[in-house]
Structures are given as C-alpha cells and as structure tokens.
Coordinates of C-alpha atoms in Angstrom, one line a residue:
M20 CA -55.2 57.2 -202.1
P21 CA -56.0 53.5 -201.7
N22 CA -56.4 51.1 -204.6
V23 CA -59.0 48.4 -203.8
V24 CA -60.2 45.2 -205.3
V25 CA -63.9 44.2 -205.1
V26 CA -64.5 40.5 -205.4
G27 CA -67.4 38.0 -205.2
T28 CA -67.0 35.4 -202.4
Q29 CA -69.5 32.8 -203.6
W30 CA -70.5 31.6 -207.1
G31 CA -71.0 35.1 -208.5
D32 CA -74.2 37.2 -208.6
E33 CA -73.5 38.6 -205.2
G34 CA -74.4 42.2 -206.0
K35 CA -71.0 43.6 -206.9
G36 CA -72.5 46.0 -209.4
K37 CA -74.5 47.9 -206.8
I38 CA -71.6 48.0 -204.3
V39 CA -69.1 49.2 -207.0
H40 CA -71.6 51.9 -208.0
L41 CA -72.1 52.8 -204.3
I42 CA -68.5 53.4 -203.5
T43 CA -67.2 54.6 -206.9
D44 CA -67.5 58.2 -205.7
R45 CA -64.6 57.6 -203.4
F46 CA -62.3 56.6 -206.2
D47 CA -61.0 58.2 -209.4
I48 CA -61.0 55.2 -211.8
V49 CA -62.9 51.9 -212.0
A50 CA -61.1 49.0 -213.8
R51 CA -62.6 45.7 -214.9
Y52 CA -60.0 43.0 -214.9
Q53 CA -61.4 39.7 -216.2
G54 CA -64.4 37.9 -217.7
G55 CA -66.6 38.7 -220.6
H56 CA -70.1 39.7 -221.4
N57 CA -71.5 36.7 -219.6
A58 CA -71.3 38.8 -216.4
G59 CA -74.2 41.0 -215.6
H60 CA -74.0 43.9 -213.1
T61 CA -77.3 45.5 -212.4
V62 CA -77.5 49.0 -211.1
I63 CA -80.8 50.7 -210.2
I64 CA -80.8 54.5 -210.1
Q65 CA -84.2 55.8 -209.1
D66 CA -86.6 54.2 -211.6
D67 CA -84.0 53.4 -214.2
K68 CA -82.3 50.0 -214.4
Y69 CA -78.9 49.5 -216.1
I70 CA -77.5 46.1 -216.8
L71 CA -73.8 46.3 -217.6
H72 CA -71.9 43.3 -219.1
L73 CA -68.5 44.6 -220.1
I74 CA -68.2 48.2 -219.0
P75 CA -67.6 48.8 -215.3
S76 CA -70.7 50.0 -213.4
G77 CA -68.7 53.1 -212.3
I78 CA -69.4 54.5 -215.8
L79 CA -72.8 55.7 -214.4
H80 CA -70.9 58.3 -212.4
P81 CA -70.5 61.1 -215.0
E82 CA -67.1 62.3 -213.7
K83 CA -65.4 58.9 -213.3
V84 CA -63.1 57.1 -215.7
C85 CA -63.5 53.4 -216.5
V86 CA -61.1 50.9 -217.9
I87 CA -61.6 47.5 -219.5
G88 CA -58.3 45.7 -218.8
N89 CA -56.3 43.2 -220.8
G90 CA -57.8 40.3 -218.8
V91 CA -61.3 40.9 -220.2
V92 CA -62.4 39.2 -223.4
V93 CA -64.4 41.5 -225.6
D94 CA -67.2 40.7 -228.0
P95 CA -67.4 43.9 -230.2
V96 CA -71.0 43.4 -231.0
A97 CA -71.9 43.2 -227.3
L98 CA -69.7 46.2 -226.6
E99 CA -71.4 48.3 -229.3
K100 CA -74.8 47.5 -227.8
E101 CA -73.6 48.6 -224.4
L102 CA -72.2 51.8 -225.7
E103 CA -75.5 52.6 -227.4
M104 CA -77.3 52.0 -224.1
L105 CA -74.9 54.5 -222.4
K106 CA -75.0 57.1 -225.1
D107 CA -76.5 59.7 -222.8
F108 CA -73.6 59.3 -220.4
E109 CA -70.9 60.7 -222.8
V110 CA -68.5 57.8 -222.2
K111 CA -66.1 58.6 -225.1
D112 CA -63.5 60.4 -223.0
R113 CA -64.1 58.3 -219.9
L114 CA -63.7 54.8 -221.2
F115 CA -60.5 53.1 -222.2
I116 CA -60.1 49.5 -223.4
S117 CA -56.9 47.5 -223.4
D118 CA -55.3 46.9 -226.8
R119 CA -54.3 43.5 -225.3
S120 CA -57.8 42.4 -224.6
H121 CA -58.7 39.3 -226.7
L122 CA -61.6 39.4 -229.2
I123 CA -64.5 37.0 -229.0
M124 CA -65.1 35.8 -232.5
P125 CA -68.2 34.1 -234.0
Y126 CA -66.4 30.8 -234.2
H127 CA -65.9 30.9 -230.4
R128 CA -69.6 31.0 -229.9
A129 CA -70.3 28.3 -232.5
V130 CA -67.8 25.9 -231.0
E131 CA -68.9 26.5 -227.4
A132 CA -72.6 25.9 -228.2
A133 CA -71.8 22.8 -230.2
E134 CA -69.6 21.4 -227.4
E135 CA -72.3 22.0 -224.7
N136 CA -74.8 20.3 -226.9
R137 CA -72.5 17.3 -227.4
L138 CA -71.8 16.9 -223.7
A139 CA -75.6 16.8 -222.9
E140 CA -75.8 15.6 -219.3
G141 CA -72.2 16.3 -218.6
R142 CA -72.3 19.9 -219.8
I143 CA -70.7 22.7 -217.8
G144 CA -73.6 25.0 -218.1
T145 CA -71.9 27.9 -219.9
T146 CA -73.7 30.8 -221.4
S147 CA -72.4 29.8 -224.9
R148 CA -71.2 33.3 -225.6
G149 CA -67.8 32.2 -226.6
I150 CA -65.9 33.3 -223.5
G151 CA -64.3 29.9 -222.7
P152 CA -63.1 29.2 -226.3
C153 CA -61.7 32.7 -226.5
Y154 CA -59.6 32.2 -223.4
E155 CA -58.6 28.8 -224.8
D156 CA -57.2 30.5 -227.9
K157 CA -55.5 33.1 -225.7
V158 CA -53.7 30.4 -223.8
G159 CA -53.0 28.5 -227.1
R160 CA -51.3 31.6 -228.4
R161 CA -53.6 31.9 -231.4
G162 CA -55.9 34.6 -230.1
I163 CA -56.8 37.8 -231.9
R164 CA -56.5 40.9 -229.8
L165 CA -58.4 44.2 -229.9
G166 CA -55.3 46.1 -231.1
D167 CA -55.1 43.8 -234.1
L168 CA -58.2 45.6 -235.5
S169 CA -55.8 48.5 -236.2
Y170 CA -54.0 46.3 -238.7
P171 CA -56.6 45.0 -241.2
E172 CA -54.3 42.7 -243.1
L173 CA -52.9 41.2 -240.0
F174 CA -56.4 40.8 -238.6
R175 CA -57.6 39.0 -241.8
A176 CA -54.6 36.7 -241.8
K177 CA -55.1 35.6 -238.2
L178 CA -58.9 35.2 -238.9
E179 CA -58.4 33.0 -241.9
T180 CA -55.8 30.8 -240.1
N181 CA -58.0 30.4 -237.1
L182 CA -61.2 29.8 -239.0
A183 CA -59.6 27.1 -241.1
L184 CA -59.0 25.1 -237.9
K185 CA -62.4 26.0 -236.3
N186 CA -64.3 25.0 -239.4
E187 CA -62.6 21.6 -239.5
I188 CA -63.7 21.1 -235.9
L189 CA -67.3 22.3 -236.6
I190 CA -67.7 20.2 -239.7
H191 CA -66.0 16.9 -238.7
L192 CA -66.4 16.8 -234.9
Y193 CA -69.7 18.6 -234.3
K194 CA -71.4 18.0 -237.8
A195 CA -72.2 21.7 -237.8
E196 CA -72.2 24.3 -240.6
P197 CA -68.9 26.1 -241.3
L198 CA -68.5 29.9 -241.0
D199 CA -67.4 32.4 -243.7
A200 CA -64.2 34.4 -243.1
E201 CA -65.2 37.2 -245.5
Q202 CA -68.5 37.8 -243.7
I203 CA -66.7 37.9 -240.3
Y204 CA -64.0 40.2 -241.6
V205 CA -66.4 42.7 -243.0
S206 CA -68.6 42.8 -239.9
Y207 CA -65.6 43.4 -237.6
M208 CA -64.0 46.0 -239.8
K209 CA -67.4 47.8 -239.8
L210 CA -67.3 47.9 -236.0
A211 CA -63.7 48.9 -235.7
P212 CA -64.1 52.7 -236.2
Q213 CA -66.5 52.9 -233.3
I214 CA -64.3 50.9 -230.9
L215 CA -60.7 51.7 -231.8
P216 CA -60.9 55.3 -230.5
L217 CA -61.4 53.8 -227.0
V218 CA -58.4 51.4 -227.3
T219 CA -55.1 52.1 -225.7
D220 CA -52.3 50.7 -223.5
T221 CA -54.4 50.6 -220.3
A222 CA -51.5 49.2 -218.2
E223 CA -49.5 52.3 -219.0
Y224 CA -52.5 54.5 -218.3
L225 CA -53.4 52.9 -214.9
N226 CA -49.8 52.9 -213.6
G227 CA -49.4 56.5 -214.6
A228 CA -52.6 57.3 -212.8
I229 CA -51.3 55.6 -209.6
R230 CA -48.1 57.6 -209.9
S231 CA -50.0 60.8 -210.1
G232 CA -51.9 60.0 -206.9
K233 CA -55.2 58.8 -208.3
S234 CA -57.1 55.8 -206.8
I235 CA -58.4 52.8 -208.6
L236 CA -61.3 50.5 -207.8
F237 CA -60.7 47.1 -209.4
E238 CA -63.9 45.2 -210.4
G239 CA -64.1 41.5 -211.2
A240 CA -66.8 39.4 -212.7
Q241 CA -68.3 36.2 -211.3
G242 CA -67.1 35.0 -207.9
T243 CA -64.3 33.1 -206.1
L244 CA -65.9 29.7 -206.5
L245 CA -66.0 30.3 -210.3
D246 CA -62.3 31.1 -210.4
L247 CA -60.4 28.9 -212.9
D248 CA -57.7 27.9 -210.4
H249 CA -59.4 28.2 -207.1
G250 CA -63.1 27.5 -207.9
T251 CA -65.2 24.3 -208.2
Y252 CA -63.3 23.1 -211.2
P253 CA -64.4 22.2 -213.9
Y254 CA -67.7 24.0 -213.1
V255 CA -65.9 27.4 -213.3
T256 CA -65.4 30.3 -215.6
S257 CA -62.3 30.6 -217.8
S258 CA -60.4 33.3 -216.0
N259 CA -59.2 34.3 -212.5
A260 CA -62.1 36.0 -210.8
T261 CA -60.3 36.2 -207.5
A262 CA -58.4 39.3 -206.2
G263 CA -55.1 38.1 -207.7
G264 CA -56.6 38.4 -211.1
A265 CA -56.7 42.2 -210.7
C266 CA -52.9 42.4 -211.2
I267 CA -52.8 40.0 -214.2
G268 CA -55.9 41.5 -215.8
T269 CA -54.8 45.1 -215.7
G270 CA -51.0 45.2 -215.6
V271 CA -50.9 46.8 -212.1
G272 CA -48.4 45.2 -209.8
P273 CA -49.5 43.7 -206.4
G274 CA -47.6 46.3 -204.4
A275 CA -50.0 48.9 -205.7
I276 CA -53.1 47.1 -204.2
D277 CA -54.0 48.3 -200.8
G278 CA -56.9 46.0 -199.9
T279 CA -59.8 43.8 -200.9
I280 CA -63.5 44.0 -200.2
G281 CA -65.6 40.8 -200.5
I282 CA -69.2 40.6 -201.5
A283 CA -71.6 37.8 -200.3
K284 CA -75.3 37.3 -200.3
A285 CA -77.0 36.7 -197.0
Y286 CA -77.8 33.3 -198.5
T287 CA -76.1 31.4 -201.4
T288 CA -76.9 31.1 -205.1
R289 CA -75.2 29.6 -208.2
V290 CA -76.0 29.3 -211.9
G291 CA -75.3 26.3 -214.1
E292 CA -74.1 22.9 -213.2
G293 CA -71.9 21.6 -210.4
P294 CA -72.2 20.7 -206.7
F295 CA -74.0 23.0 -204.3
P296 CA -74.0 21.6 -200.7
T297 CA -76.6 24.0 -199.2
E298 CA -79.0 24.0 -202.2
L299 CA -82.7 24.2 -201.3
T300 CA -85.0 22.6 -203.8
G301 CA -88.3 23.0 -202.0
Q302 CA -90.5 25.8 -200.8
I303 CA -87.8 27.8 -199.1
G304 CA -85.6 27.7 -202.1
E305 CA -88.4 28.9 -204.3
H306 CA -89.1 31.7 -201.9
L307 CA -85.5 32.9 -202.0
Q308 CA -85.5 32.7 -205.8
S309 CA -88.8 34.6 -206.1
K310 CA -88.2 37.3 -203.5
G311 CA -84.5 37.7 -204.4
A312 CA -85.4 38.0 -208.1
E313 CA -82.7 35.3 -208.7
F314 CA -82.6 35.3 -212.5
G315 CA -79.4 36.0 -214.4
A316 CA -79.0 39.6 -215.5
S317 CA -77.2 38.5 -218.7
T318 CA -79.1 35.3 -219.5
G319 CA -82.3 35.3 -217.5
R320 CA -81.4 31.8 -216.2
P321 CA -82.9 31.0 -212.8
R322 CA -80.3 30.7 -210.0
R323 CA -80.2 27.8 -207.6
C324 CA -80.7 29.0 -204.1
G325 CA -79.5 27.7 -200.7
W326 CA -78.6 28.7 -197.1
F327 CA -75.5 30.8 -196.4
D328 CA -72.4 28.6 -196.6
A329 CA -69.7 29.8 -194.2
V330 CA -67.3 27.1 -195.5
V331 CA -67.4 28.7 -198.9
V332 CA -67.1 32.3 -197.7
R333 CA -64.3 31.5 -195.2
Y334 CA -62.4 29.8 -198.1
A335 CA -63.0 33.0 -200.2
C336 CA -61.7 35.1 -197.4
L337 CA -58.5 33.0 -197.3
I338 CA -57.9 33.0 -201.1
N339 CA -58.6 36.8 -201.5
N340 CA -57.1 37.9 -198.2
L341 CA -60.2 40.0 -197.5
D342 CA -60.1 43.1 -195.4
T343 CA -63.9 43.3 -195.0
L344 CA -67.1 41.8 -196.2
V345 CA -70.3 43.3 -197.7
V346 CA -73.5 41.3 -197.1
T347 CA -76.2 41.8 -199.7
K348 CA -79.9 40.9 -199.9
L349 CA -80.4 40.6 -196.2
D350 CA -84.0 41.7 -196.8
V351 CA -84.8 38.6 -198.8
L352 CA -84.7 36.6 -195.5
D353 CA -87.2 39.0 -193.7
E354 CA -90.2 36.6 -193.9
L355 CA -88.6 33.3 -192.9
D356 CA -89.5 31.7 -189.6
E357 CA -86.0 30.3 -189.2
I358 CA -82.7 30.7 -191.0
K359 CA -79.8 28.3 -191.2
I360 CA -76.0 28.8 -191.7
C361 CA -73.8 26.0 -192.9
V362 CA -70.8 25.9 -190.5
G363 CA -69.1 22.8 -191.8
Y364 CA -69.1 19.7 -194.1
E365 CA -69.3 16.1 -193.0
R366 CA -68.3 13.1 -195.2
E367 CA -68.2 9.5 -194.2
G368 CA -68.5 10.4 -190.5
K369 CA -65.7 12.9 -190.6
I370 CA -65.7 16.7 -190.5
L371 CA -63.7 18.1 -193.3
D372 CA -61.1 20.6 -192.2
R373 CA -60.9 22.5 -195.5
F374 CA -62.8 23.2 -198.7
P375 CA -62.4 20.1 -200.9
M376 CA -60.6 20.3 -204.2
Q377 CA -62.3 17.2 -205.7
M378 CA -65.9 17.8 -206.9
S379 CA -66.9 14.2 -206.3
V380 CA -66.1 14.9 -202.6
L381 CA -68.1 18.1 -202.6
E382 CA -71.0 16.3 -204.1
E383 CA -71.0 13.8 -201.2
V384 CA -70.7 16.2 -198.2
T385 CA -73.5 16.7 -195.7
P386 CA -73.7 20.3 -194.5
T387 CA -73.6 20.9 -190.7
Y388 CA -76.1 23.6 -189.9
E389 CA -76.8 26.1 -187.1
T390 CA -80.4 27.3 -186.9
Y391 CA -81.4 30.8 -186.0
P392 CA -84.8 32.4 -185.5
G393 CA -86.0 34.7 -188.2
W394 CA -86.7 38.3 -187.5
K395 CA -90.0 38.5 -189.3
T396 CA -89.5 42.3 -189.9
D397 CA -89.2 44.4 -193.0
T398 CA -85.6 45.6 -193.0
S399 CA -85.6 47.4 -196.4
K400 CA -86.1 50.9 -194.9
I401 CA -83.6 50.6 -192.0
Q402 CA -80.7 53.1 -192.2
D403 CA -78.8 52.3 -189.0
Y404 CA -77.2 49.0 -188.0
Q405 CA -78.5 49.2 -184.5
D406 CA -82.1 49.6 -185.8
L407 CA -81.9 46.1 -187.4
P408 CA -83.8 43.5 -185.4
K409 CA -81.7 41.8 -182.8
A410 CA -82.1 38.4 -184.6
A411 CA -80.7 39.9 -187.8
R412 CA -77.8 41.4 -186.0
D413 CA -77.1 38.1 -184.3
Y414 CA -77.2 36.4 -187.7
L415 CA -74.7 38.8 -189.1
D416 CA -72.5 38.7 -186.1
R417 CA -72.4 34.9 -186.3
I418 CA -71.4 35.0 -190.0
S419 CA -68.6 37.5 -189.1
K420 CA -67.2 35.2 -186.4
L421 CA -67.4 32.1 -188.7
I422 CA -65.5 33.7 -191.6
K423 CA -63.2 35.6 -189.3
T424 CA -63.8 38.9 -191.2
D425 CA -65.7 41.9 -190.2
I426 CA -68.9 43.0 -192.0
S427 CA -68.9 46.7 -192.9
I428 CA -71.8 47.2 -195.4
I429 CA -75.2 45.6 -195.5
S430 CA -77.5 45.9 -198.5
I431 CA -81.2 45.6 -197.8
G432 CA -82.6 46.3 -201.3
P433 CA -81.5 47.1 -204.9
E434 CA -81.6 50.9 -204.5
R435 CA -78.5 52.9 -203.6
D436 CA -80.0 54.3 -200.4
E437 CA -81.2 50.8 -199.3
T438 CA -77.8 50.3 -197.7
I439 CA -76.4 50.3 -194.2
I440 CA -72.7 51.4 -194.1
L441 CA -70.8 50.9 -190.8
E442 CA -68.5 53.9 -191.3
E443 CA -66.9 53.2 -188.0
S444 CA -65.4 50.0 -189.3
P445 CA -61.6 50.6 -189.2
R446 CA -61.1 48.2 -192.1
L447 CA -63.6 50.0 -194.3
Q448 CA -62.1 53.4 -193.3
K449 CA -58.7 52.2 -194.4
L450 CA -60.0 51.3 -197.9
V451 CA -62.7 53.9 -198.7
H452 CA -62.0 56.9 -196.4

C-alpha cells in the first residue's frame, strides 16, 4: 500500500483539510508532521463544520488512526479544547502523539507577542501563539518535550531553568510582566492525565505499521512558500512544511514514501506580511476574498488575494517532487469576466529564470500575465471534468502545462461531494488506488 505526503504549494490555506478528509478512506493512518495550532484545517460534513488545528483531519473518519508526529509543537491547552470538540468521535484509541513533540509554554506566547509588538512595521505577522519561540528553544536544545510530563520533577526543573531566562528577557528587553513558574507547573500537571495516555513513541508505531502493510497519509500544515528553508524567508513559519519535513517530523525514512500530492488554489492567497507579486488590492481582490471566504480558520485574519502564480507553484513542484496537483476553489472564479495567470517575473528589464531567494528582489518583480476569458457559469454542482465549461478546462490545462504536473482533482466547493476526481489519472491511481 502506498504512503503519500499531502503538501500545500502556495502560502498555505490551499484546502488541504478537505482533500485529506476526502482521500483518507484510501489509507489506514493519517500522520501530521509539522507546525502547531496556528494551522487551521476546515472540514465540512453535511451541515457540520469542524476546524482542526493539531489533530489530523482524518480523525473525522471513525475507523482511522491519526498520529501527531515529533515535528509538531503542541500547546496542551489547545489540544484539550480540540479533544473536547471531538468527544463524540471516540478518539482515545485512534490518536497517538509523539513523546518527542515539543511543548508550547506560556512564556513562548508572551515572548512572541512582545517581539511582534516591538518590531511594529517590521513584524513578521505571526499568530503570536508561541510556535516560533517553541521551535527556537527546540533548536537551542532547551525545549521541553511532551514525554517530560511523565517526569514531574524533571519537568519542573526544566521549566524553572527556562523561565528564569525568559523572565529576564520579558522584564529587561520588552518591559513586560514576568510569569510565575508555580502557576505554569500546576496548570500543566493538571492537563497531563488527559494527554499522557495518548503519548507514545510514534516513530516506532508508524514504522511498525508500514512493516505490517498499512498505508500512511502524511499531512503537513501551511505551504511550501512558508517553509523555513525553502519559503519566502523571513516571512515563513518555523518548521519544514515541504514534503521533506514528513520524514523529519515523523521518523519515517524517505524510502518508505511513495509519492506526493500538491494542493493549490485556483488563485493565490497569503496571510501576514511579506512580498506577494500577484496581489490584487482592488475590486477583484475583494471579490475573491468575499466569495472564497478568505479568512483564517485559526485566527479569522483576512487573507490577501491575487491571481494564480505559476512561478510559485512550479517552484513548489520542484521542491516537493510532486506527482500530481489538486486545484481547489475553482468555483470562486465563476463570476469573473476574465482571469489571469502569472507566467513569469520581470525585473529591471530581465525575465527571471527561477524563483528568487532574496525578498527585496521578489518585492521588485513585475508579474508577466496571460489573460483568459472567464466562463461565467456556476461550476459548483458539476461532477464530471468534461462537463466543466471549455474556458475552465482551458484554464486548468494551461496551469498544468505551466507547472509541468498533471491535475487530478478539482474542488468546486467546501462539501465533500463538490469535487471532481479524474480517476483515470495514472499518477493519482499510483498513489490512491
């Protein structure tokens, strides 16, 4: 059975939650490999909406097992709320969390919020939920891991050592109030009995599952352009959102991965600060934002909207070695008279031959566009690819040619059945047969 990574190919918010939920029934296990509760995967089942932040969206399938890997940073308070939301799904024997996942602590949130406030105009635009500072402590080898909750004295010692440093920073650098170690210790020990029964060595579990013939769907958060190494640095997340992060974030070796499915919107969005070459700030951008309900599932922040950027998605295809692409929210374009695709970047009279590393360069590029007629037809109820308006099929075909990757699934609405699946796609059959 194949083991497949699902990855976002833009700046996140591509609709990975729906697609993971859609194809989960073809896998045995869904494993989340990076990020924190700043991610928001929205799944709509009939009239019920579920917004998942830490737990993989596959948990909504009652017979499936879900794993939160070691690459994820966990806020126990957020996890408890999510478990409460899912209490009717009996997740106890279907959810496992890595004992090596790092814990987000109250001082992570305090430091991040203070730093964003200090930076003012130069801020990154984080959610201030402590994700970045938690990863900083992980890399700095002073992090506290989920398994440490099993050893209260060790947990307390690490907490007091870390908080002494963080309080110095809060008081003297940010002029903020210090935090109390005893209060934090008591609150985390109170949460421990609810969380620790779910904690295990998930690398051992996942590799054992593969040896027994089970298949795994690896789910990331955010998107390729927010990857710490390959994204629009420094306007990125603090972990590896690209397909390579699946191995690091779960302990499953690359030889066990059989392929990668990319997700892209039929246009482009991004949240927070940073350059965005195809951004639309006028009426069309407002239309995309309104019709596409482009507001963060986790934060409610409005997303910036722009035309489809083939330069970005082609770069993502390269970095992730995509087998096939899913295009979401095609229906959001239904009412437009004309639609544009960015096919290249120009700067100082020259066409760039690759996606730029330097953000000052990306800020100065001028997108080169191709313009296509709109189809002016409601696509939300169409079930067969050939029934799409010719203009819509031409648009998708052009995207496929530009990114040199086939398109095998098209989402035309938030509901599960508002999806066109090209079952005849050989690349899709290879991964989700």
